[in-house]
Amino acid sequence: MAINYDKLMARKFLDAEQTYTKRDTILYALGLGFGADPVDENQLQYVYEKSLKALPTMAVVLGSPGSWMREDPEVGINYLKVVHGEQSLAVHKPLPAEATVVGHNRIDRIIDKGEGKGAVVYVERKLYDKANGDHLATTMGSIFARADGGFGGPVTQAPALHQMPEGAPDVVCDIATMPRQALIYRLSGDYNPLHSDPAVAKAAGFPVPILHGLCTYGIVGHAVIKSFCGYDASRLTGLQVRFSSPIYPGETIRVEMWKSAGVVSLRAKVLERDLVVLSNGRADIQQ
């Protein structure tokens, strides 16, 4: 079944209300690898309920419409061939350590790259605190549907990518992932078996389950918070990236960063394969 452009663009999502607790906040941070050194107080504030703080990147897993592509075959997307393309986050107010939030989700645009080249679906989410109506964050994620191009959709322009500076990076930060990282991270809401079931991963063309793109995203956020924010996560007010290759749990992520006037340009590599896995990244830092 091919993508039904008009039906997909007109799709209405119910408001996604979600209550998360301090336990969920801690579990998200553990899924990114925080607490690898359990006596590092810089990381402990994100994984211990005493004076607990929420990481800003947790906004990307809150207020989600769920596995709508998998649950609704009429949209015409082969979810087994789907990977995360891009992700952006704008933080308007710091996330509480626990709260009830409401996500307003909508399809922003669909790009038909052509037969055999896939399609890209952009989904915007605005996240609000139910208790007081505060607009906490706005996210935009792109879904690269590798098997679904050539459905006759209009030719539209993809958003411009952040341009990377030339020269050597100002800061390099290595963060090792754990072999079981995806099995922990999935408990924050993304239960796609591509990240846990070896048979599903092989059917999708991967030798083993891959790490969630949003887990890599959060790890890159960790590198920025560590390198430029003194572990004060409230200073990270925006993060946009483009995913270029999957990561296998257990690999080491090297984040290369360039700093300029409140903006950090970044890319990430896997050391074991000398492969760029995330590019055209931009983090906004509050001075």
C-alpha angles and dihedrals in degrees: 000000000000125000112277099219098192094046093047094048090049094048113131118208121206113238106272108225115191132177115203128185135204087267090060091048090052093045092053091053092046088052088059092050099258110153094038083135100042094197096050101111092198089066096030092072088068098046104036123072093224104099088344119192127197120232112239092229089064086081089078092065097045126089093014121167088226128229093334095152091054095043097046110051091177090078085072098228120138098222092193088066096046124113133172111264108180137352133194133180131190114191114210098172131005115268114249116240087245131008148128111262135185123215121205106201130188140163106254100185144332124219121200106207092185140259110328092005101083134228134266123220118193117205122190123202129190113197122206135184105241094208097061107006094245114162100233104177147344120218133186121193129180122212116207107210099197096190101042109071124120098049093133098257122156119275107248133170120256116230113271116265122235109263116237122226123240126244134043118326119259093224134019121197124186119202120180119216123214125241088239095044096112091050090057097039093051088066087073089072113282105107096167103148089222085084099046113021116075092202093054091046091053091048087055092051101261124119092223136002112294129224117262112262090228090054089056087046092055092046090054088050087053090054091053093046091049097044103039110013103049087238090300096133093187088076092066103088102163141017129180127173144165118226112221106169138009124257125220117222111259095039124119119246117212112198115200114198139189119195125211129158100325094324127102116199112202150172133184133220135189106236096204093059100024088232131144107235101170128029145171091036125170128186123188115215127198109227 
